[in-house]
Coordinates of C-alpha atoms in Angstrom, one line a residue:
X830 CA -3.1 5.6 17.8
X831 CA -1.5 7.3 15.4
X832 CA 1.2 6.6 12.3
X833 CA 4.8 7.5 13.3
X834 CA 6.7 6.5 10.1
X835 CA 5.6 5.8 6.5
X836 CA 7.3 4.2 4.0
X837 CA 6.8 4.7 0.1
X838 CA 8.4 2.7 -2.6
X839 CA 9.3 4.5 -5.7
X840 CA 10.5 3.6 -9.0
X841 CA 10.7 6.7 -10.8
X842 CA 7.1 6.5 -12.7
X843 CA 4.6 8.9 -12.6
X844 CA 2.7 6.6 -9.7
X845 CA 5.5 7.9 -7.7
X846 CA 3.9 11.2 -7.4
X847 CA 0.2 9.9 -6.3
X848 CA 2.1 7.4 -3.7
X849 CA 4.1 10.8 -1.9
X850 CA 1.6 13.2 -2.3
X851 CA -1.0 11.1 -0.4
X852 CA 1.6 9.9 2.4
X853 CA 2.6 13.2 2.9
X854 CA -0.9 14.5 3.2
X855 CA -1.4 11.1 5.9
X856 CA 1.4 12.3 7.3
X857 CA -0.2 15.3 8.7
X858 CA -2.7 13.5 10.8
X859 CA 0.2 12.7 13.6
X860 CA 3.5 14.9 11.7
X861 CA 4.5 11.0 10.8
X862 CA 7.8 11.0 8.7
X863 CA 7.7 10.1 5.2
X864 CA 10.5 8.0 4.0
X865 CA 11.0 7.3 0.3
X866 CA 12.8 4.2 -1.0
X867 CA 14.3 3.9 -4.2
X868 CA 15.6 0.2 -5.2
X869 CA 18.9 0.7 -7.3
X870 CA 19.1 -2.9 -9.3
X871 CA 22.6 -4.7 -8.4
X872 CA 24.4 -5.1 -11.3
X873 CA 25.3 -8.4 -10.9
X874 CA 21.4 -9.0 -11.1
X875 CA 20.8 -7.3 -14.7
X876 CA 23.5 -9.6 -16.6
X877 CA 21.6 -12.0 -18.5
X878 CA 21.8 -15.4 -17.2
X879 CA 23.1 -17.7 -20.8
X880 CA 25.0 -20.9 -20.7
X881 CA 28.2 -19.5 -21.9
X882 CA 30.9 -17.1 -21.0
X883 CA 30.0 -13.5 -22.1
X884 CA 32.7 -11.3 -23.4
X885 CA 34.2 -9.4 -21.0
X886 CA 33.8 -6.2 -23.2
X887 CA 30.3 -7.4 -23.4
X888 CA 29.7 -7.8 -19.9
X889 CA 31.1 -4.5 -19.1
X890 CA 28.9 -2.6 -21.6
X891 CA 25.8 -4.4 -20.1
X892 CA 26.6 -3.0 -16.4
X893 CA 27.4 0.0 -17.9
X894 CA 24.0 0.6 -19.3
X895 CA 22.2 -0.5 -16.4
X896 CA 24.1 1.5 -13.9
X897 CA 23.3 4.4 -16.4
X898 CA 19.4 3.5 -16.2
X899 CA 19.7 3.1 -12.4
X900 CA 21.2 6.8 -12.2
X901 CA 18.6 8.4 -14.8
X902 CA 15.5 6.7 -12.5
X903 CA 17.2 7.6 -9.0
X904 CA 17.0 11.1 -10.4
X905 CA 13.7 11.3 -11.6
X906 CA 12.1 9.2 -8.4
X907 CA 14.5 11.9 -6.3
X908 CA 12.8 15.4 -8.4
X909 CA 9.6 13.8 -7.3
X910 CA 10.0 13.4 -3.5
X911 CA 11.6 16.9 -3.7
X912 CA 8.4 18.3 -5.4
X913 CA 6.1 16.1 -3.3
X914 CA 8.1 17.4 -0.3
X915 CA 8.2 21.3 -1.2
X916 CA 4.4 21.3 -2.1
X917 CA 3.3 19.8 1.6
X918 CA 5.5 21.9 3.4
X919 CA 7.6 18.9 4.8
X920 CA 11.1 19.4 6.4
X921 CA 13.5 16.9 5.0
X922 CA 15.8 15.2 7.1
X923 CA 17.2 12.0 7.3
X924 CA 15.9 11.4 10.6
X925 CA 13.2 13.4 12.8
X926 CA 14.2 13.7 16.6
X927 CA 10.5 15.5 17.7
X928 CA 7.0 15.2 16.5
X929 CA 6.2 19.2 15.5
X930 CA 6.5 19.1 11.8
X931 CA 6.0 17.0 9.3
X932 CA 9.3 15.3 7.5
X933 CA 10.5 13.3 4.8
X934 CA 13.8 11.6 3.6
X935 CA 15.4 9.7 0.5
X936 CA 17.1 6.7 0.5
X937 CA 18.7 3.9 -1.7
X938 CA 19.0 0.3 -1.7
X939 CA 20.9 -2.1 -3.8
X940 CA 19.3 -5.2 -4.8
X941 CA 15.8 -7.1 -5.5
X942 CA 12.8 -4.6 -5.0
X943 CA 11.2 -7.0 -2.6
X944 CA 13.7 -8.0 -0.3
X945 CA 14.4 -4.2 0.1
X946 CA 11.2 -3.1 0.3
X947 CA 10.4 -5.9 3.7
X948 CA 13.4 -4.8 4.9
X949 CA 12.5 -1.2 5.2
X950 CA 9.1 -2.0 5.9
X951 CA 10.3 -3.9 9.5
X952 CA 9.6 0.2 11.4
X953 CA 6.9 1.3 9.0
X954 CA 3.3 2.0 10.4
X955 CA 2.0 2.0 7.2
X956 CA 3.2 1.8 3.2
X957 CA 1.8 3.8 0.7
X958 CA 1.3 2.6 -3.2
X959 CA 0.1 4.6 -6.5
X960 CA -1.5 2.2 -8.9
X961 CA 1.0 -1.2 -9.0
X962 CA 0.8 -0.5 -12.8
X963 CA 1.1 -3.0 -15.6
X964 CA 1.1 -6.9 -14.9
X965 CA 4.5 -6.9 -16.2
X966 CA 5.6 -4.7 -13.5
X967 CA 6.8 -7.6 -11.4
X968 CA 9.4 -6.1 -9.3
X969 CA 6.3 -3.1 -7.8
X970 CA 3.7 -6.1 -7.4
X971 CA 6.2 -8.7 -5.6
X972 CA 7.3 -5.6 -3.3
X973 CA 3.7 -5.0 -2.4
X974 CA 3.1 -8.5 -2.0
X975 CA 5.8 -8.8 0.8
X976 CA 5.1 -6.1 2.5
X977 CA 1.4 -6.9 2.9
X978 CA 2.3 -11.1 3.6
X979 CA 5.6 -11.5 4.9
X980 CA 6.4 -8.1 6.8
X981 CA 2.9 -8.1 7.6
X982 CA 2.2 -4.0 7.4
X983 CA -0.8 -2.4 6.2
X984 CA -0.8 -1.1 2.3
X985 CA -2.7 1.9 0.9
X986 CA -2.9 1.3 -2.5
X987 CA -4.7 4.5 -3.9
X988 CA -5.7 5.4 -8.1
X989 CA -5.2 9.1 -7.3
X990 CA -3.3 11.8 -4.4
X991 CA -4.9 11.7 -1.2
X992 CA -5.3 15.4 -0.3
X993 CA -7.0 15.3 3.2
X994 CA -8.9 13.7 5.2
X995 CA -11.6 10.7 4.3
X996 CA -15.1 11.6 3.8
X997 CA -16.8 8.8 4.4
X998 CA -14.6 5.0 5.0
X999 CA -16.4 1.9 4.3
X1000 CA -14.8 -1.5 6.0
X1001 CA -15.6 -4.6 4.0
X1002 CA -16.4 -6.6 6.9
X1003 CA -15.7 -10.7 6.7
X1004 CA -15.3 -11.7 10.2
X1005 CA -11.9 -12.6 9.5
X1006 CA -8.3 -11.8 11.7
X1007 CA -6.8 -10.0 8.4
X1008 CA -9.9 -7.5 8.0
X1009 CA -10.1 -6.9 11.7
X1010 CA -5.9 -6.5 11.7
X1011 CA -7.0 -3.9 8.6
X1012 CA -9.4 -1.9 10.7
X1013 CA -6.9 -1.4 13.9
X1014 CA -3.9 -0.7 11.4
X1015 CA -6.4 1.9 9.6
X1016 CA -7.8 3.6 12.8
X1017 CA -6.0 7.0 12.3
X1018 CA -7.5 7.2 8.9
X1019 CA -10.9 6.0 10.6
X1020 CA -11.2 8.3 13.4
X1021 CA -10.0 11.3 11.1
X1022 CA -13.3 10.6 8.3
X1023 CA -16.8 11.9 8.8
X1024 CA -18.2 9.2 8.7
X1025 CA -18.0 4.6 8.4
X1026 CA -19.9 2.3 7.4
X1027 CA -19.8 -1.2 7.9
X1028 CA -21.0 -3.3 5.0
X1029 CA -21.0 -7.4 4.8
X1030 CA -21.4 -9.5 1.9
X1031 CA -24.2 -12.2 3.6
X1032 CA -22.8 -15.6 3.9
X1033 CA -24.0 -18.6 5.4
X1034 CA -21.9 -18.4 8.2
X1035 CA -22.4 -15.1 9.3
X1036 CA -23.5 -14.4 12.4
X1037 CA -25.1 -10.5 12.4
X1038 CA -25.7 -9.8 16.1
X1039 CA -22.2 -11.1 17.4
X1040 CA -19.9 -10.0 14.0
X1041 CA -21.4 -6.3 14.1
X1042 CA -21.4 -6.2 17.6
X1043 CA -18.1 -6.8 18.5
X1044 CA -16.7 -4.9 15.5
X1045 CA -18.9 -1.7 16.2
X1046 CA -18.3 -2.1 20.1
X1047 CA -14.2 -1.7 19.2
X1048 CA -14.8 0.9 17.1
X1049 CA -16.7 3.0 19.6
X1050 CA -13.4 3.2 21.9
X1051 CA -12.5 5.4 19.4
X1052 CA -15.3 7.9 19.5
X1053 CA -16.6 5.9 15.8
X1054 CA -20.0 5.5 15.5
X1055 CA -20.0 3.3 12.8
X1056 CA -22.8 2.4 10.7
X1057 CA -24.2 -1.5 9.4
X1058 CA -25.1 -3.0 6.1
X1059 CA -25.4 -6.3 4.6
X1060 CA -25.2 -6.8 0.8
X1061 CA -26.7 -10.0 -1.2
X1062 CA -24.1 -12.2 -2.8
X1063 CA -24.5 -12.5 -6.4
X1064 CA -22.8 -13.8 -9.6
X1065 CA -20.2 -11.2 -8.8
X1066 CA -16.8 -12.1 -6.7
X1067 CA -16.7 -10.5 -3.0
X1068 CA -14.4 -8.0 -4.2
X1069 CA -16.5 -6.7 -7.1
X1070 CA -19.1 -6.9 -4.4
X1071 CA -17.3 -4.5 -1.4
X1072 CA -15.7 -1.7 -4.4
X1073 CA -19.1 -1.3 -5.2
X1074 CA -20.8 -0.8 -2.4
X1075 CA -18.3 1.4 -1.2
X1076 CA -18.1 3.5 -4.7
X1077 CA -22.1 3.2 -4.7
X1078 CA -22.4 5.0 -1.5
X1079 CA -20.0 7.7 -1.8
X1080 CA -17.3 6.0 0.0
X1081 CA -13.5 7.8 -0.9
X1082 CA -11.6 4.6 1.3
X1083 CA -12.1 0.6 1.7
X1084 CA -10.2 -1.0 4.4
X1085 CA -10.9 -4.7 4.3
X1086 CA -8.3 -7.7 4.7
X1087 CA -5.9 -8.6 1.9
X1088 CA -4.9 -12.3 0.9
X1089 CA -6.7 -14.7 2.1
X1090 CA -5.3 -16.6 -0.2
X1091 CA -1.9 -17.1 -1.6
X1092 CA -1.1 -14.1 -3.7
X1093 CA -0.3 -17.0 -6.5
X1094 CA -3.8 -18.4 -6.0
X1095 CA -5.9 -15.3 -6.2
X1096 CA -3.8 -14.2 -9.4
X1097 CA -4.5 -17.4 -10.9
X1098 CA -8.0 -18.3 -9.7
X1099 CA -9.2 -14.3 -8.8
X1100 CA -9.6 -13.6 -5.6
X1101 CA -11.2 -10.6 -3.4
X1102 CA -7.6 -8.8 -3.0
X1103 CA -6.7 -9.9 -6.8
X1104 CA -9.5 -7.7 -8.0
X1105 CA -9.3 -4.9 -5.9
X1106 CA -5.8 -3.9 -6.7
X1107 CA -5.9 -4.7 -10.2
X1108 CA -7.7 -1.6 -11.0
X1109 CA -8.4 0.2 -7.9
X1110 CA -11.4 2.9 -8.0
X1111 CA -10.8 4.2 -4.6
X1112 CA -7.6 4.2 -2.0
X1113 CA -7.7 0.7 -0.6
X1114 CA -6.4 -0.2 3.0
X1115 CA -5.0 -3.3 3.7
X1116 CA -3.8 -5.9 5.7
X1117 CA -3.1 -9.5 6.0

């Protein structure tokens, strides 16, 4: 199994740079292509929704400036997937016809962030995210949510570049479909580390022998030998629980299931995924 295309959203921030650098260095595993999305607001979206007729001058100074915006951040997002580009060696070009090189392309969308994101995201093997940034930043967080719920691909969300391949993976193991959807998504990143550890949080439910065994049996297919833990559940939520055992043991990746929940619930009530992308110590894989 291996990745074929992936897709990263960017915005023009400085997260843009962590988010291409690590795809690109993915990309290598398999010569995957990297396509870079930039979202380009519609105009029609910026004018500010009042219950009275704007001036038409008005109107037209308001478009103005955000078309103006728009152009400034399509730049700077398009310097970095040069850069990002240049330093991994990738070809770019719109569309790859073999599999000998690694490549990357540029494109732009007009419209809401998340819509275009899911729409891109439809031939994507896997999408790649910097930090999501501030709270505030609603359009990033709403395009990662749809991706990850509605399109249903697999996320990396990672704090810094990914520069080769993973040490040592850790899957946060729940018995769940999402989590075990997260580890046959992630297995190019898997079979690549030097090592994986299984670790579960211990629940009342859980079933050792049958959970572990199944999940170490798939794994093997692979050629992964994959180790076993169980942590005690304390105070702490599950996902305060997994980032630190993976951190704790020297783990540089955490695949594990995202959402159980409604992303709406979790942010409200907190939730395993809630916490682990809010600020993420390690790259994070997901999937829902």
């Amino acid at each position: 199994m291996t990745f074929n295309q992936i897709l990263v959203p960017v915005n023009g921030s400085e997260r843009d740079e962590i988010a291409l650098g690590s795809a690109l260095s993915i990309a290598k595993y398999s010569n995957a292509h990297v396509m870079a999305q930039f979202v380009r607001p519609d105009v029609r979206y910026v004018t500010p929704v009042v219950s009275f007729s704007l001036l038409p001058d008005l109107m037209a100074d308001i478009s103005r400036s955000a078309k103006q915006i728009a152009d400034e951040t399509s730049r700077t997002a398009r310097r970095h997937f040069t850069m990002a580009a240049i330093e991994a060696k990738a070809s770019i070009a719109d569309r790859t016809k073999d599999r000998k090189a690694v490549t990357a392309s540029f494109h732009e969308a007009d419209g809401f962030v998340f819509e275009c994101v899911a729409q891109a995201a439809k031939f994507a093997d896997l999408l790649v995210y910097g930090p999501l940034g501030e709270p505030e930043d609603f359009q990033t967080s709403a395009g990662f949510a749809e991706a990850l719920m509605n399109a249903r691909r697999p996320v990396l969300i990672t704090p810094k570049k990914v520069t080769g391949p993973f040490r040592k993976a850790v899957i946060g193991w729940d018995g769940g479909h999402a989590t075990a959807r997260a580890v046959c998504a992630a297995l190019p990143l898997l079979t690549a580390a030097d090592s994986v550890e299984i670790v579960a949080v211990r629940r009342p439910s859980f079933s050792q022998m049958e959970e572990f065994r199944d999940l170490r049996d798939y794994l093997a297919l692979s050629g992964i030998h994959a180790t076993k833990r169980i942590i005690e559940k304390t105070s702490r939520s599950i996902g305060e629980e997994l980032i630190d055992a993976a951190t704790g043991s020297g783990a540089d990746l955490l695949v594990m299931g995202g959402y159980g929940h409604s992303p709406l619930r979790e942010s409200l009530f907190g939730g395993t995924t809630a916490y682990a992308i809010d600020e993420p110590l390690l790259p994070i894989f997901l999937a829902h």
